[in-house]
Tab-separated table of C-alpha atoms and ligand atoms in Angstrom:
chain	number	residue	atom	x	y	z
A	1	UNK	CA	83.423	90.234	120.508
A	2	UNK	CA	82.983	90.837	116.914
A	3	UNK	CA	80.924	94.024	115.668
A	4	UNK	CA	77.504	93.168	114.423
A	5	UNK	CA	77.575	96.349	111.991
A	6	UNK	CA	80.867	95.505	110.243
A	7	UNK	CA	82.123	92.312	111.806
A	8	UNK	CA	85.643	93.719	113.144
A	9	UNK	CA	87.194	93.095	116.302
A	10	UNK	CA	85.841	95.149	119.221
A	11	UNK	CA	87.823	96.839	121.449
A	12	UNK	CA	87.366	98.126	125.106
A	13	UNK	CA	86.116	101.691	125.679
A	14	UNK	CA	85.541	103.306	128.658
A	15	UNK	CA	82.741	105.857	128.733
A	16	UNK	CA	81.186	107.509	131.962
A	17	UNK	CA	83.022	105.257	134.000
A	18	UNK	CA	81.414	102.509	132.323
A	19	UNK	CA	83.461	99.834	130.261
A	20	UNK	CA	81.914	98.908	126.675
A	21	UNK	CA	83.076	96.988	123.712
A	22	UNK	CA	83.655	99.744	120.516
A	23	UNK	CA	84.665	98.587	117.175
A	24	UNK	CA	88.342	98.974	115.938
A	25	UNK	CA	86.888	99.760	112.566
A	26	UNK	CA	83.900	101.325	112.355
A	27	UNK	CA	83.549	102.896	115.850
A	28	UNK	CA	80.338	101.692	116.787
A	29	UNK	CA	80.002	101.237	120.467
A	30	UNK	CA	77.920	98.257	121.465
A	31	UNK	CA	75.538	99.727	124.578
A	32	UNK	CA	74.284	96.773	126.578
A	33	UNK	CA	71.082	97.316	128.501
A	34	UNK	CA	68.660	95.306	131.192
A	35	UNK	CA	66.130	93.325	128.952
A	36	UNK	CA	62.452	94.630	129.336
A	37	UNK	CA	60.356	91.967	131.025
A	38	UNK	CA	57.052	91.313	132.185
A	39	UNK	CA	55.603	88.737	135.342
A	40	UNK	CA	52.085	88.726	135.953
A	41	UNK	CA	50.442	88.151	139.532
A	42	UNK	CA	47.328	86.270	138.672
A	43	UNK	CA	45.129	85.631	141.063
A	44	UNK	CA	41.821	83.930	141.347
A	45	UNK	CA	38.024	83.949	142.836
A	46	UNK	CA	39.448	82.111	145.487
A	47	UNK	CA	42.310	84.257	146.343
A	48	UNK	CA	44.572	81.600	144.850
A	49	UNK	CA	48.152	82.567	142.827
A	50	UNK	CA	48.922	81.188	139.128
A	51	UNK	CA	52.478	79.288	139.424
A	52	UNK	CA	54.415	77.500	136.237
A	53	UNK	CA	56.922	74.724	136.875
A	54	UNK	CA	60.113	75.636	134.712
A	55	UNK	CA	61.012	73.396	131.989
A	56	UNK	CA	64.385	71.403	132.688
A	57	UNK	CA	66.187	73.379	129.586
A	58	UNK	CA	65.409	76.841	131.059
A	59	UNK	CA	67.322	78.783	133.861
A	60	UNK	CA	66.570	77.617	137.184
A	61	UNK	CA	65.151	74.138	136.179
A	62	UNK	CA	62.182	72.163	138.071
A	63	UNK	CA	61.561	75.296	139.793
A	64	UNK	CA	58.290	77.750	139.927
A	65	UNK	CA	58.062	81.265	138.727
A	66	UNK	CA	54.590	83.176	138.371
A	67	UNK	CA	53.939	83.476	134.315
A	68	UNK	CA	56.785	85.999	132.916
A	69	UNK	CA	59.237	86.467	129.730
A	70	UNK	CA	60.246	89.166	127.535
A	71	UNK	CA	58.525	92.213	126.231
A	72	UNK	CA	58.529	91.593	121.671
A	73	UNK	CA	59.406	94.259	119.582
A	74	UNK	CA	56.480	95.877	118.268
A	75	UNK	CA	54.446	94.834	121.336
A	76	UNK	CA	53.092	96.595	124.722
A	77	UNK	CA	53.999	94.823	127.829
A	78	UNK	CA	50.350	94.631	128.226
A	79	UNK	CA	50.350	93.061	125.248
A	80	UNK	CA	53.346	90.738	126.309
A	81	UNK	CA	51.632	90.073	129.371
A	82	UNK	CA	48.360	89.003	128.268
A	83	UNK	CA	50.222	86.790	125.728
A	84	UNK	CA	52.924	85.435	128.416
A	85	UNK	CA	50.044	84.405	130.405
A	86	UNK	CA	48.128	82.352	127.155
A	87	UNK	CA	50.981	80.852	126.220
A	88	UNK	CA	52.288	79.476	129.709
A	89	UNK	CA	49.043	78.663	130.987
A	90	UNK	CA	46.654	78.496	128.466
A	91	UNK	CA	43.853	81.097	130.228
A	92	UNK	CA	43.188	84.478	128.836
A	93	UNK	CA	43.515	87.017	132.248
A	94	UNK	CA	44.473	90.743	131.361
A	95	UNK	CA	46.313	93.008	133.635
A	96	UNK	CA	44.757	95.099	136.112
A	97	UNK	CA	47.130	97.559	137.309
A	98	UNK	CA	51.424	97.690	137.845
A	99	UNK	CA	51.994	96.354	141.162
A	100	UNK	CA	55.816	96.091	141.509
A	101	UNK	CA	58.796	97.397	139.155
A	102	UNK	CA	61.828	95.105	139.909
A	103	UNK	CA	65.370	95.247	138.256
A	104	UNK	CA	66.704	92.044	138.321
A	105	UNK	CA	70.829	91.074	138.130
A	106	UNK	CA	70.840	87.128	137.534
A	107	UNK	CA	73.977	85.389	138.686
A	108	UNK	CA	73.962	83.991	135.192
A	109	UNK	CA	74.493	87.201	133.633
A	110	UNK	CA	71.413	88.365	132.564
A	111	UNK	CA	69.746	91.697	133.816
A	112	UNK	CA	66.118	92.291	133.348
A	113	UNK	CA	63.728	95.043	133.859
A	114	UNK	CA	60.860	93.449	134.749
A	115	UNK	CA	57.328	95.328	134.931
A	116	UNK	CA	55.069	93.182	137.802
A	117	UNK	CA	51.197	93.458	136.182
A	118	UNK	CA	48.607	92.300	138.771
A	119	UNK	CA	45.661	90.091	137.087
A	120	UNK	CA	42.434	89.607	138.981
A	121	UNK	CA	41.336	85.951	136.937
A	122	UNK	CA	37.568	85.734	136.540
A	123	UNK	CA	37.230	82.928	134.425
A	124	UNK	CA	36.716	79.246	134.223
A	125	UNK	CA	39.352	77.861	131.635
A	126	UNK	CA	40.937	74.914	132.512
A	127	UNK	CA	44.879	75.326	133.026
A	128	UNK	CA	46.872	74.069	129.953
A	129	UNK	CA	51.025	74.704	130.579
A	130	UNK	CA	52.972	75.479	127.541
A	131	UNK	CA	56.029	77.274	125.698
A	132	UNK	CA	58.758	76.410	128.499
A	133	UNK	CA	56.524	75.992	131.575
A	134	UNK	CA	55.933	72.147	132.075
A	135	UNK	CA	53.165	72.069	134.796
A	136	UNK	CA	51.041	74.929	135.948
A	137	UNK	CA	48.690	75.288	139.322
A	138	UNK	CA	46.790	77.544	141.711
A	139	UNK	CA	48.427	77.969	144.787
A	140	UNK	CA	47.159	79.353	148.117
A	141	UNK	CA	49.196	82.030	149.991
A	142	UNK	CA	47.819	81.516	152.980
A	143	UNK	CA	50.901	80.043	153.965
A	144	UNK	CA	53.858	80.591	151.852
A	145	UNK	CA	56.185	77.583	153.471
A	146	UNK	CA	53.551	75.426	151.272
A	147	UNK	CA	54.195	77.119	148.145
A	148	UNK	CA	56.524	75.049	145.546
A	149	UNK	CA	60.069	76.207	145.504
A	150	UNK	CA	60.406	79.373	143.429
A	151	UNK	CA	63.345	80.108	141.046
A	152	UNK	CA	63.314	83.814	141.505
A	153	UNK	CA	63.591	85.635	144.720
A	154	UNK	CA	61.848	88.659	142.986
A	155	UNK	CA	58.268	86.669	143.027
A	156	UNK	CA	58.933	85.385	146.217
A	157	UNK	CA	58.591	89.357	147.130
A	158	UNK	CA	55.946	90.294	145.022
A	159	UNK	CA	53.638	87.965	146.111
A	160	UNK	CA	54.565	88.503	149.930
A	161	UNK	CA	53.678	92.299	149.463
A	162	UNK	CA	50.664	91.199	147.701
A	163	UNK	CA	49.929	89.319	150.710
A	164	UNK	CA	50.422	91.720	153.206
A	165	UNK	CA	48.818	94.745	151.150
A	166	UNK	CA	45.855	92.504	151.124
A	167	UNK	CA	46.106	92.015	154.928
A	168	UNK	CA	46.398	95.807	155.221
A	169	UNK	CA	43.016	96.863	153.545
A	170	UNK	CA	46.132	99.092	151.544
A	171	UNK	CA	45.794	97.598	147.610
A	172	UNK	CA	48.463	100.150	145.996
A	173	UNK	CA	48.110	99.308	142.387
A	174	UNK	CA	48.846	101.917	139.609
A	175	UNK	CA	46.245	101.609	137.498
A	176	UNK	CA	46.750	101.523	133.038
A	177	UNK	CA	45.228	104.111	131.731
A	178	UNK	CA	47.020	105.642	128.709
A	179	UNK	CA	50.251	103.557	129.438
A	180	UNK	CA	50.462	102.157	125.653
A	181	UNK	CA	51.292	105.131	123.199
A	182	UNK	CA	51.722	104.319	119.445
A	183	UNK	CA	52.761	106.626	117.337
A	184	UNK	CA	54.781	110.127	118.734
B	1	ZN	ZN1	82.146	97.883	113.064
């Protein structure tokens, strides 16, 4: 790779047992880090879940994912997820409470932090997929052999221990309070 400061050929560098690419000129060591994501659990009055059908250009193609994509510069990943959700499904549902925290390792290279936001849905907008989500649907849990087939494994989790914390009486949310901090 080529350095983005100065454009000169990278080399390898080891540091902390951990192999990154440093430039041969001006030294700057390119750190590579999980990309901060959110996915948002939204569920409705009638217990259903919010599923979006993956476009065919995306990763994992024709499959279903709950609403989820990267956190914006300059934004809150409440922010992100209230706008993830508008823009895949077309409703306005903001996040209750952090019910998962899930690093994912993609065998296509990608590694994602991805914060799981729990949205209790209380309104009446009519579903509307968009951005790279082609179809989008309320699904009942009841019985998750009847759910479409999901691209990530992760959801396939989250909304099992959604499903059994509900069956439990044992809702272990952590609630938002004071989780956005601008300035120091
Ligand atoms: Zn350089």
């Amino acid at each position: 790779m080529f350095c983005i400061r100065c454009g000169a050929e990278c080399e390898d560098y080891e540091e902390g047992g951990v192999l990154r690419q440093r430039c041969s000129r001006c030294g700057h060591i390119h750190y590579q880090n999980p990309y901060p994501c959110i996915a948002v659990l939204v569920v409705n009055e009638q217990g259903e879940i919010l599923l979006g059908k993956r476009h065919k250009k995306s990763i994992y193609p024709g499959k279903w994912c709950l609403p989820c994509g990267y956190i914006e510069y300059g934004e809150t990943y409440l922010e992100a997820a209230l706008r993830e959700v508008k823009e895949e499904a077309g409703i306005t549902s903001p996040a209750d409470g952090i019910i998962n925290v899930v690093s994912n390792q993609f065998d296509n290279g990608v590694n994602s932090l991805v914060v799981v936001l729990l949205s209790h849905y209380r309104g009446n907008e009519t579903l509307k997929p968009g951005d790279d989500i082609i179809e989008t649907g309320w699904f009942s849990i009841e019985n998750m052999s009847t759910l479409p087939p999901l691209a990530f494994s992760a959801d396939e989790f989250i909304i099992t221990k959604y499903k059994n914390m509900l069956a439990e009486g044992s809702m272990t949310i952590l609630t938002l309070e004071g989780n956005s901090v601008y300035g120091h």
